[in-house]
XYZ file of C-alpha atoms in Angstrom:
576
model
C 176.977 119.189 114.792
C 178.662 115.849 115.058
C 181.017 114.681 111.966
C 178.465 111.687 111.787
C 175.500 114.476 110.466
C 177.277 115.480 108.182
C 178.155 112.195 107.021
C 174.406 111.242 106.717
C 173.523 114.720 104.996
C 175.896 113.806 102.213
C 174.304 110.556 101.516
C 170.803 111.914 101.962
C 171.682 114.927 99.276
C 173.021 112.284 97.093
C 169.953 110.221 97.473
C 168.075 113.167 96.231
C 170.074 113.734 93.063
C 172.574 115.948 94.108
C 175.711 115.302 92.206
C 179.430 115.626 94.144
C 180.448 118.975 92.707
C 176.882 120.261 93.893
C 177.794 119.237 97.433
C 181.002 120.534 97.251
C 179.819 123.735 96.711
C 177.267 124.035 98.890
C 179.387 123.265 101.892
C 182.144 124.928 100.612
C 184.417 121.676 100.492
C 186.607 119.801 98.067
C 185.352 117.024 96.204
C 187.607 114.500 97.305
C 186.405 115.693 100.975
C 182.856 114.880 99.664
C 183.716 111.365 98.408
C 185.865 110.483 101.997
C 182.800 111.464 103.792
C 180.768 109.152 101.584
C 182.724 106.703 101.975
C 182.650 106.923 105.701
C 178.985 106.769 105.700
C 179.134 103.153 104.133
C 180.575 101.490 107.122
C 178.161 99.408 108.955
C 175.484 101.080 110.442
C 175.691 99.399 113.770
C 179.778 101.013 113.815
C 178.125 104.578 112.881
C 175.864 104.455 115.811
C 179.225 104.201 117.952
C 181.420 106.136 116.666
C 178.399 108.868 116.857
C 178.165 108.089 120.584
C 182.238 108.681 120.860
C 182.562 104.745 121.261
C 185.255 104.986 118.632
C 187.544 107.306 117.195
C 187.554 108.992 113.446
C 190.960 107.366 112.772
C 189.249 104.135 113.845
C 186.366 104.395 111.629
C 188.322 105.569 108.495
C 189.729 101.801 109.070
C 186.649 100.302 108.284
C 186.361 101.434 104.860
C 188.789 99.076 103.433
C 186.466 95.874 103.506
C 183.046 96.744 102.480
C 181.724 93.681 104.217
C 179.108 94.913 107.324
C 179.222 91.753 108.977
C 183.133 91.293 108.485
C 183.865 95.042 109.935
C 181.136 94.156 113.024
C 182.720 90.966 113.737
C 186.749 92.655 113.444
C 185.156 95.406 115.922
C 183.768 92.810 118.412
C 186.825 90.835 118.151
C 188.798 93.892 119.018
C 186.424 96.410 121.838
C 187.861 93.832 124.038
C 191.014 95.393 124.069
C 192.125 98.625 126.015
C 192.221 100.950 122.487
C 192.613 98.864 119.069
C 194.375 100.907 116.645
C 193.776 101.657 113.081
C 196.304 99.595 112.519
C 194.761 96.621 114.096
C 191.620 96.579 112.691
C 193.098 97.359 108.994
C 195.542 94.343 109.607
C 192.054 92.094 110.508
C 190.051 93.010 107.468
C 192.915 92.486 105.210
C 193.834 89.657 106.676
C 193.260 87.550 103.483
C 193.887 89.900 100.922
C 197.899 90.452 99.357
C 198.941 94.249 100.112
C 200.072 95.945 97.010
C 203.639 96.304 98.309
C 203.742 92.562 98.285
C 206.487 90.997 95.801
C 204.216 89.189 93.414
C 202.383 92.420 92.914
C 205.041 94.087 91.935
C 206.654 92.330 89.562
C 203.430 91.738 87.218
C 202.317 95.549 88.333
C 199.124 96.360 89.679
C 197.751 97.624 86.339
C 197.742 94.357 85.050
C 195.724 92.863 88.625
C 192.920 95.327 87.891
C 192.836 94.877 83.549
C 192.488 91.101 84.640
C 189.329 91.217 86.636
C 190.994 91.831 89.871
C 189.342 94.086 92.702
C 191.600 96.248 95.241
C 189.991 97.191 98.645
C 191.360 100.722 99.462
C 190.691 103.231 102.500
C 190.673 106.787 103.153
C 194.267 106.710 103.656
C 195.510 104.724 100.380
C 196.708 106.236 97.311
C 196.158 104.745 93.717
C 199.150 102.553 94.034
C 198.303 101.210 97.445
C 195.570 98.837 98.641
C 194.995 95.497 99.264
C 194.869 92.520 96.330
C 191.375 90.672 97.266
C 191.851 87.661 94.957
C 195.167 85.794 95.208
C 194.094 83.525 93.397
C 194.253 85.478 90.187
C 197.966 86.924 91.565
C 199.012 83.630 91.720
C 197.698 82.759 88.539
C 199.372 86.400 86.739
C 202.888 85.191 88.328
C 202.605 82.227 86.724
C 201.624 83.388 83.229
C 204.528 85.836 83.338
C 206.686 83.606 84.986
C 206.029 80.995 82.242
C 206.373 83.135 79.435
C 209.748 84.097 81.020
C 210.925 81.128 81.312
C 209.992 79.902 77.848
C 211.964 83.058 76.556
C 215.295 82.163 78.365
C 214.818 78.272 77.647
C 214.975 79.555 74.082
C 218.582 80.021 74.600
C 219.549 76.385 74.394
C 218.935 75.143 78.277
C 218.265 72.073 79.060
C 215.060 72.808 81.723
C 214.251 76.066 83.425
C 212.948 75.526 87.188
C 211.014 78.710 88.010
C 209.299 79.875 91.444
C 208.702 82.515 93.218
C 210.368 81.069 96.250
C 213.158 78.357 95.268
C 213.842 75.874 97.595
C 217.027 76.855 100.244
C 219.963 75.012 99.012
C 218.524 74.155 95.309
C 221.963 74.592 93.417
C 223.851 72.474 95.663
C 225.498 68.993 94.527
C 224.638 70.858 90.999
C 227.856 71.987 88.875
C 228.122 75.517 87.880
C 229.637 75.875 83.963
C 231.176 79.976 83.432
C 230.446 81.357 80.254
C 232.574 84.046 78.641
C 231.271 87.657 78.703
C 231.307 89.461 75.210
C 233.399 91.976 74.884
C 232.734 95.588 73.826
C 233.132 96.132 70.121
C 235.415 99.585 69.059
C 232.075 101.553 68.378
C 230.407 100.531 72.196
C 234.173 100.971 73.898
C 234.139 104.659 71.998
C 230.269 105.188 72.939
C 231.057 104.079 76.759
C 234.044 106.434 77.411
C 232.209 109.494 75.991
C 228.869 108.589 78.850
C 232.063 108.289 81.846
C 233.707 111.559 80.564
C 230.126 113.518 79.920
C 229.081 111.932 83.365
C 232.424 113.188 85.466
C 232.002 116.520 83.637
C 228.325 117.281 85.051
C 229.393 115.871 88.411
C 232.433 118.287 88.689
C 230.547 121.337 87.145
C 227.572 120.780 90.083
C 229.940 119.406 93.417
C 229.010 122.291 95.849
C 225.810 120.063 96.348
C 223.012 122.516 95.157
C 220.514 121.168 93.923
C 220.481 120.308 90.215
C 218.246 121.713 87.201
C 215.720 119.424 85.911
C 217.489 119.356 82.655
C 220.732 118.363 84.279
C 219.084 115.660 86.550
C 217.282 114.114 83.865
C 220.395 113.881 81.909
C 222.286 112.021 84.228
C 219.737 109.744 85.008
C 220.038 108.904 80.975
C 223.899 108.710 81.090
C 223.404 106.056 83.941
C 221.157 103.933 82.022
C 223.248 103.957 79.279
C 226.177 103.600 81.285
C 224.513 100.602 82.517
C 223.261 99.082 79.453
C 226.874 98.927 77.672
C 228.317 97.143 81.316
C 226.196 94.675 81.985
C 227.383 92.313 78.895
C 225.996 89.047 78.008
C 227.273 85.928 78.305
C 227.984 83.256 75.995
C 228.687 79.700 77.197
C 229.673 76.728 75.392
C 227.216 74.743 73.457
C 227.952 71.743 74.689
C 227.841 72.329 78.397
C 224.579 74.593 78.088
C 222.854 71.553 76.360
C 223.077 69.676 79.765
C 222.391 72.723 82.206
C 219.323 74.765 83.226
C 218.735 78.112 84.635
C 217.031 78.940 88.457
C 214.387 81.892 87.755
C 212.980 83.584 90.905
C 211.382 86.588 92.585
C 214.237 88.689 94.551
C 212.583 90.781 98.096
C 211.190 93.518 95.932
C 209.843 91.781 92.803
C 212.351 92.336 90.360
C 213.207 88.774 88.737
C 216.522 86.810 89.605
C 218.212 84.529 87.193
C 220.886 81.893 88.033
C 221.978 79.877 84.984
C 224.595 77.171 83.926
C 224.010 74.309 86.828
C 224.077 70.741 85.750
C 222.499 67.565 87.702
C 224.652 64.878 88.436
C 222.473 63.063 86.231
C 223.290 65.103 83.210
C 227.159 65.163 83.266
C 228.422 63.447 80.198
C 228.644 59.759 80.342
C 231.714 58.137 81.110
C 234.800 57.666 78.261
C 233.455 54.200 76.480
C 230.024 53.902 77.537
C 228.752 54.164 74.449
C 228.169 56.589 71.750
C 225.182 56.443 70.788
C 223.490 57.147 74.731
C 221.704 59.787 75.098
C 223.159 61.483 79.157
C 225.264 63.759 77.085
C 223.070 66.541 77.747
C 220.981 67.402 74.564
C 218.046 69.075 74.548
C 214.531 67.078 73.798
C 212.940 68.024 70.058
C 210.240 69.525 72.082
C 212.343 72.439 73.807
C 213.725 72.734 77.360
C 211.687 71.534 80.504
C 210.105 74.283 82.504
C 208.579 73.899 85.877
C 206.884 76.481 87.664
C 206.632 76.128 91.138
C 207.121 72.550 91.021
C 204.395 71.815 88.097
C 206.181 71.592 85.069
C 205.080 72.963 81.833
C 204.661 71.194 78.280
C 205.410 72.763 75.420
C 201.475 72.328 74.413
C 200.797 73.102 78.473
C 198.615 69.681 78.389
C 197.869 69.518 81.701
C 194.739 68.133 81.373
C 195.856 65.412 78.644
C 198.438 63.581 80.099
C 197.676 60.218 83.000
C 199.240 61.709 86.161
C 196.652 62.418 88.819
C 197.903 66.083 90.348
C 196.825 66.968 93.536
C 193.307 68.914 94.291
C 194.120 72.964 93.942
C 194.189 74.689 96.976
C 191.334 77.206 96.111
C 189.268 73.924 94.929
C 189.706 72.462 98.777
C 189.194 75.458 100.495
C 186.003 75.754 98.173
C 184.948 72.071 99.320
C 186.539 72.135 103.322
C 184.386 75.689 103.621
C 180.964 74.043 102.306
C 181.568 71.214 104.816
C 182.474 73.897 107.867
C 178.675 75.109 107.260
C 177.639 71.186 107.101
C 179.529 70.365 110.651
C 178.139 73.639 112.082
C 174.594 72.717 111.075
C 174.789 69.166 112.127
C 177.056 69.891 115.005
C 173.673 72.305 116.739
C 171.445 69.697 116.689
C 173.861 67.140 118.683
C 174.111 68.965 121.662
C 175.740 65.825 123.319
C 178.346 65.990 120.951
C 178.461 69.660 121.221
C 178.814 69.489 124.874
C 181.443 67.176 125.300
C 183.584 69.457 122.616
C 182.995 72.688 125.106
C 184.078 70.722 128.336
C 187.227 69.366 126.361
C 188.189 73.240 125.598
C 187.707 74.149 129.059
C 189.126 71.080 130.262
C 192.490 71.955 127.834
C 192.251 76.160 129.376
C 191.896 74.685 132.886
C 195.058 71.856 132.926
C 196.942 73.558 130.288
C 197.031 77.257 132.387
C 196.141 78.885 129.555
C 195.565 82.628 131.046
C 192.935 84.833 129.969
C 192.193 87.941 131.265
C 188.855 89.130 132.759
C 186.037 86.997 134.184
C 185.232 83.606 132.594
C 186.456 84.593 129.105
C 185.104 81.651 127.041
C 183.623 82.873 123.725
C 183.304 81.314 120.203
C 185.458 82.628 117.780
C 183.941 82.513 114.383
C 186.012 81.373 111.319
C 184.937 83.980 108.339
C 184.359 81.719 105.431
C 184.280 85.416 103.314
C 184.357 84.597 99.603
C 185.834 81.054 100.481
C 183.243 79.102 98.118
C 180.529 80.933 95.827
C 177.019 80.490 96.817
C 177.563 79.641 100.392
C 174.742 82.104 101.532
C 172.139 79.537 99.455
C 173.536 76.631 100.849
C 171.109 74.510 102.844
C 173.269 74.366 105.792
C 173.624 78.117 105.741
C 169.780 79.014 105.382
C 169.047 76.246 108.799
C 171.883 78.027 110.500
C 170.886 81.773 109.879
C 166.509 80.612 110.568
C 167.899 78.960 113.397
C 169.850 81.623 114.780
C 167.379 84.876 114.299
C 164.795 82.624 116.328
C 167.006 82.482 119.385
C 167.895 86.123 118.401
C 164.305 87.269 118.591
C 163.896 85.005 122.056
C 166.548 85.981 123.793
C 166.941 89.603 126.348
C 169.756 92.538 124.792
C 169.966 93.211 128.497
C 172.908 91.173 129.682
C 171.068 91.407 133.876
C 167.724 89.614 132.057
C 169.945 87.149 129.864
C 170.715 85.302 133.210
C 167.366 85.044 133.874
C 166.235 83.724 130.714
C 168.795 81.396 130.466
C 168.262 79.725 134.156
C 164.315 79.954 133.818
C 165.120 77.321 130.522
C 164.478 73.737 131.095
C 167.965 71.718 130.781
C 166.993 70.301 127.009
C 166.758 73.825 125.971
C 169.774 75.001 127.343
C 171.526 71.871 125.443
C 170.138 72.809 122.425
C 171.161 76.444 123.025
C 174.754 75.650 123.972
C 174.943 73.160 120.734
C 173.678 76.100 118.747
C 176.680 78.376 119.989
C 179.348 76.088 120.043
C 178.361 74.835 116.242
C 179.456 78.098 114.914
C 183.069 78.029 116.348
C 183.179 74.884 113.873
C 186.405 75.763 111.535
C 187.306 73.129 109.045
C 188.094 75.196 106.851
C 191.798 74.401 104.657
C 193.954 77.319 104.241
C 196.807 77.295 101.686
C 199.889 78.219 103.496
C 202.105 80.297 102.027
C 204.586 80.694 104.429
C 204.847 81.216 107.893
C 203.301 84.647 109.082
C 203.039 84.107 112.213
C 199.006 83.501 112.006
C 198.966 80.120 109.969
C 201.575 77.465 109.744
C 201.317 73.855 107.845
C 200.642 71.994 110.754
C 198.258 74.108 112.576
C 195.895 73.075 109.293
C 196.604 69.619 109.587
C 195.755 69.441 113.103
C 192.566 71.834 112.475
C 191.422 69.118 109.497
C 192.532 65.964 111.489
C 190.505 67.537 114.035
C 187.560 67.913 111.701
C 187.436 64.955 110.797
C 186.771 62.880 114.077
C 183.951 65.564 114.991
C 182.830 64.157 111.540
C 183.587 61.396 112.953
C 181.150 62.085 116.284
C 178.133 63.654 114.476
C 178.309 61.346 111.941
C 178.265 63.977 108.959
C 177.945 61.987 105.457
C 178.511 65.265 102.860
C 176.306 63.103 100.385
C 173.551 62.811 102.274
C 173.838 66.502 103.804
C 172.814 67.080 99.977
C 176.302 67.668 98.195
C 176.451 66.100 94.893
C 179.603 66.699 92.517
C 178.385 69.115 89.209
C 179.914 70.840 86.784
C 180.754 74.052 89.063
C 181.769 72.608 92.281
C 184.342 70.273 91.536
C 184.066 68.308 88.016
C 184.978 71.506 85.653
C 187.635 72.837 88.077
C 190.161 69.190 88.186
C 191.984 67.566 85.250
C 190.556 64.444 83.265
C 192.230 61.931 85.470
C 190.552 63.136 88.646
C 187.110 63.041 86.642
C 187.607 59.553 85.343
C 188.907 58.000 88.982
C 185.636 59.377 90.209
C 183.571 57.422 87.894
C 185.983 54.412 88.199
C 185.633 54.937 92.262
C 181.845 55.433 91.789
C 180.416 53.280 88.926
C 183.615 51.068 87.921
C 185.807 50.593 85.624
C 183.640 49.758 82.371
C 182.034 52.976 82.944
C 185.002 55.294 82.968
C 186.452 53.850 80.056
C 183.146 54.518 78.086
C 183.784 58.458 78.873
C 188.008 58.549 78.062
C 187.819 59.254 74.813
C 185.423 62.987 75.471
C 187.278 66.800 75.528
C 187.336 68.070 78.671
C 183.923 69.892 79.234
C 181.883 67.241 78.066
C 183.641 64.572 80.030
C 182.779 66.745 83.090
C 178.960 66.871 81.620
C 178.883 63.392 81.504
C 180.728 62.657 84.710
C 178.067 64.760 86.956
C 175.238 62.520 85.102
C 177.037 59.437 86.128
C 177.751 60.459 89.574
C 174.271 62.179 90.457
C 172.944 59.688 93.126
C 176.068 57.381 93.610
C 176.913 59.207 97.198
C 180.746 59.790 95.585
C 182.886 62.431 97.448
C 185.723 63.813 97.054
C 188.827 63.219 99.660
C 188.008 66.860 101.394
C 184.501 66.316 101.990
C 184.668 62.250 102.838
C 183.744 60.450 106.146
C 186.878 59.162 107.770
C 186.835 55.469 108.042
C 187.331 53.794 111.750
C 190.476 52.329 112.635
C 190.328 48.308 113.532
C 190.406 48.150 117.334
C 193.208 47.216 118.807
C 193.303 43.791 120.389
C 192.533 43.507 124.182
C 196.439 43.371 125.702
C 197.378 46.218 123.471
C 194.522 48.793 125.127
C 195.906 47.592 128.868
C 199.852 48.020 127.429
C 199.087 51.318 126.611
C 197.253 52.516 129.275
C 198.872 54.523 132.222
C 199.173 52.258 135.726
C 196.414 54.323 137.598
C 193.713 53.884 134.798
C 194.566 49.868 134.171
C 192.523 48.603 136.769
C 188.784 47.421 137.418
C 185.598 50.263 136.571
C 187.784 52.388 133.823
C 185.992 52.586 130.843
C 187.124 51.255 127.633
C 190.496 52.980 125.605
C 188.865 51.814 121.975
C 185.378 53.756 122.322
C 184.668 56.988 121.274
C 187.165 59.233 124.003
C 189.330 59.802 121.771
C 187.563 60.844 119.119
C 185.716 63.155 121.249
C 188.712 64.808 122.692
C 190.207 65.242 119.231
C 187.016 66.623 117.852
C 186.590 69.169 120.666
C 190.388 70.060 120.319
């Protein structure tokens, strides 16, 4: 009997009512054996079928069952069979790609317990234990760090700093052309000197009693872990510093490699030194702290002592979730659009084999050119109901149903096609290798970098550009959801200023948050208003005549080349 059976007879039993502990003994297995052989039988069906017909190993499989997602593990498995033998390894790395491994930093210091009491899911496999896994929304780590980082802050700004700039990552080099003040550490009193020297001499007196390196009773081992931390308590002494220099400095607060938290304090900005002898008493640079407490900023945003982020006239920048939300809605709209322009479509597939072909970009194997679809995952909610979604998936099941499995009768089919059909065929593939997606970037990891988005968006936007995509009348309007109950009041009101002028949006300025949002989608509904991420770019002004010939390379300036200003470029940048 293959393994796979007896996969599928555990499910079946269980479908009948069977309870674990009832399998377990009637196969004369452990429970936890019944539950990993459950668990195996959710992968994707289409995966089962090949690791029953040895097309992949058990170690393989068992790699699956981290990401419950059929159509993620099928695509990580096609992405991968064209390897020689991808590893467990591989394929675990691909479906976690987006998730934060519990090992990570940020998990760490605010503890997994507190992830999964928050809301937070963790995608596990056969091989993880209870304190392993993968984090599947950083969104709410990020959010956790912050809390506690923010709380921490507001605890140690309590001490009489001036501000308290908190990150997990602090900028390289963030203390320099800062002055560093030295407090005085407080000495033991008689009672903690007394206390101290009898932990040393207890401590020495266990150590010499058990040096022929046996190993130690429980008892003995626990108490020496207790003398240590009280050894380590009555060392490690606070500091005092002087009133009047702490009034002017603030403290660093950061996340060390392994998520325990790292304080720096007592730097003052040049701007806070005390004010030179006779200019004037009564000015406020000698350092004292505002009536409303210490400035905090964490990472980069600072804090209010009422946290009234929402209240005050600065417009912040979009949050990253919020444009990956909005960039992943238009990736469906460019892919939709994008397969029923197969000009437009065409001319991006020759400029990628054009950039393969004169850039020797080696691939191995014969003709290698595939589409590599971006997984929008849980990018945006809803995406499945989108419009652009549904004419995608109706669009692709009908060439699905038309088209041969057998790879021999595909070339048939394909060359029997008139030309207009293969167009609209090729538009239909190349539409779904459309990734405009915007991807915070945390750092480099070797997979995503800063300006690898930039160029993907810039990129995005002149194949906007081509098809002439308009998000508004694709169908997006701004509500509630989508954008105007996720950004701060000044975002809502510059939309109605941008969108119905300024005599509107000062008739809504005066509303609390959610109802200003209420009224804003009422206002905007049939205006066409977008926001940045999801806007059409506007044209450049063409460049005078002499400029296009002064830029142009000698062997292209002369008589039947076509034009610099038309749409080449924004063709080969769309393609790109």
């Amino acid at each position: 009997m293959h393994p796979l059976d007896q996969f599928r007879a555990f499910t079946a039993l269980i479908d009948a009512g069977l309870s674990e502990d009832d399998i377990s003994a009637r196969f004369f297995v452990s429970v936890s054996t019944v539950r990993q052989r459950l668990r195996l039988a959710s992968v994707a069906p289409s995966l089962l079928e090949i690791y029953g017909e040895d097309g992949m190993s058990l170690e393989q499989l068992m790699a699956f069952t981290v990401n419950e997602n059929h159509a993620r593990q099928e695509q990580v498995w096609e992405q991968l069979s064209q390897t020689y033998q991808p590893s467990a390894h591989q394929i675990r790395r691909l479906l976690t790609e987006d998730a934060i491994p519990a090992s990570d930093r940020r998990v760490r210091f605010i503890g997994l317990d507190a992830y999964v009491e928050a809301g937070g899911y963790v995608m596990r496999d056969l091989f993880s234990s209870d304190q392993d896994g993968w984090l599947q929304d950083p969104t709410l780590v990020e959010q956790l760090v912050n809390a506690r980082l923010t709380t921490i802050a507001e605890e140690i700004g309590a001490e009489g700093w001036k501000w308290i700039e908190t990150a997990i990552d602090l900028p390289y080099g963030c203390e320099r052309g800062k002055r560093r003040i030295t407090g005085t550490t407080v000495p033991l009193s008689d009672e903690e000197q007394a206390k101290l020297d009898a932990l040393v001499e207890e401590y020495d007196g266990l150590g010499e009693q058990y040096q022929d390196g046996g190993d130690l009773p429980d008892e003995v081992d626990a108490r020496l872990t207790e003398i240590d931390a009280g050894i380590t308590a009555l060392t490690q002494r606070p500091v005092t510093y002087d009133p009047e220099e702490q009034a002017r400095a603030g403290v660093f607060v950061s996340l060390s490699h392994d998520g325990r938290l790292r304080v720096d304090r007592g730097y003052v900005r040049p701007e806070d030194e005390p004010a030179a002898e006779g200019a004037g008493d009564d000015d406020s640079q000698a350092g004292g702290i505002p009536s409303s407490g210490p400035t905090v900023s964490v990472g980069g945003q600072v804090q209010t002592g009422e946290q009234a982020d929402d209240e005050d006239d600065a417009i912040r920048p979009l949050p990253d979730r919020l444009v990956s939300e909005l960039t992943a809605e238009r990736t469906l709209a460019l892919r939709d659009v994008l397969a029923n322009a197969p000009d437009a479509a065409f001319l991006a597939l020759l400029h990628a084999l054009c950039l393969s072909v004169f850039r020797s970009h080696v691939q191995a194997g014969c003709v290698q050119i595939g589409v590599t679809q971006a997984w929008l995952g849980n990018a945006a909610p809803n995406l499945r109901e989108t419009s652009w979604s549904q004419s995608i998936q109706e669009r692709h099941e009908q060439w699905a149903d038309r088209l041969p499995s057998d790879p021999d009768e595909l070339w048939s089919a394909l060359a029997a096609m008139a030309h207009e059909e293969q167009m609209v065929l090729l538009a239909h593939c190349v539409s779904l290798g459309v990734n405009a997606l915007f991807e915070a970037n945390k750092g480099y990891d070797g997979r995503i970098s800063a300006h690898g988005v930039a160029q993907r968006l810039a990129a995005a936007d002149a194949l906007a550009g081509v098809v002439g995509l308009d998000m508004a009348e694709a169908g997006w309007t701004p509500t509630v959801d989508n954008y105007l109950g996720r950004v701060t009041k000044p975002r809502i009101i510059e939309a109605v200023r941008e969108a119905k002028g300024d005599a509107t949006a000062v008739l809504i300025e005066h509303l609390k948050k959610g109802d200003m949002a209420r009224e804003a989608e009422r206002l905007l509904a049939g205006t066409g208003w977008l926001p940045e991420p999801l806007r059409l770019p506007q044209a450049e002004a063409e460049p005078e005549a002499d400029e296009q010939v002064a830029d142009l390379p000698d062997f292209l300036a002369g008589d039947g080349q076509f034009d610099q200003h038309e749409q080449h470029d924004a063709y080969a940048v769309a393609a790109e």
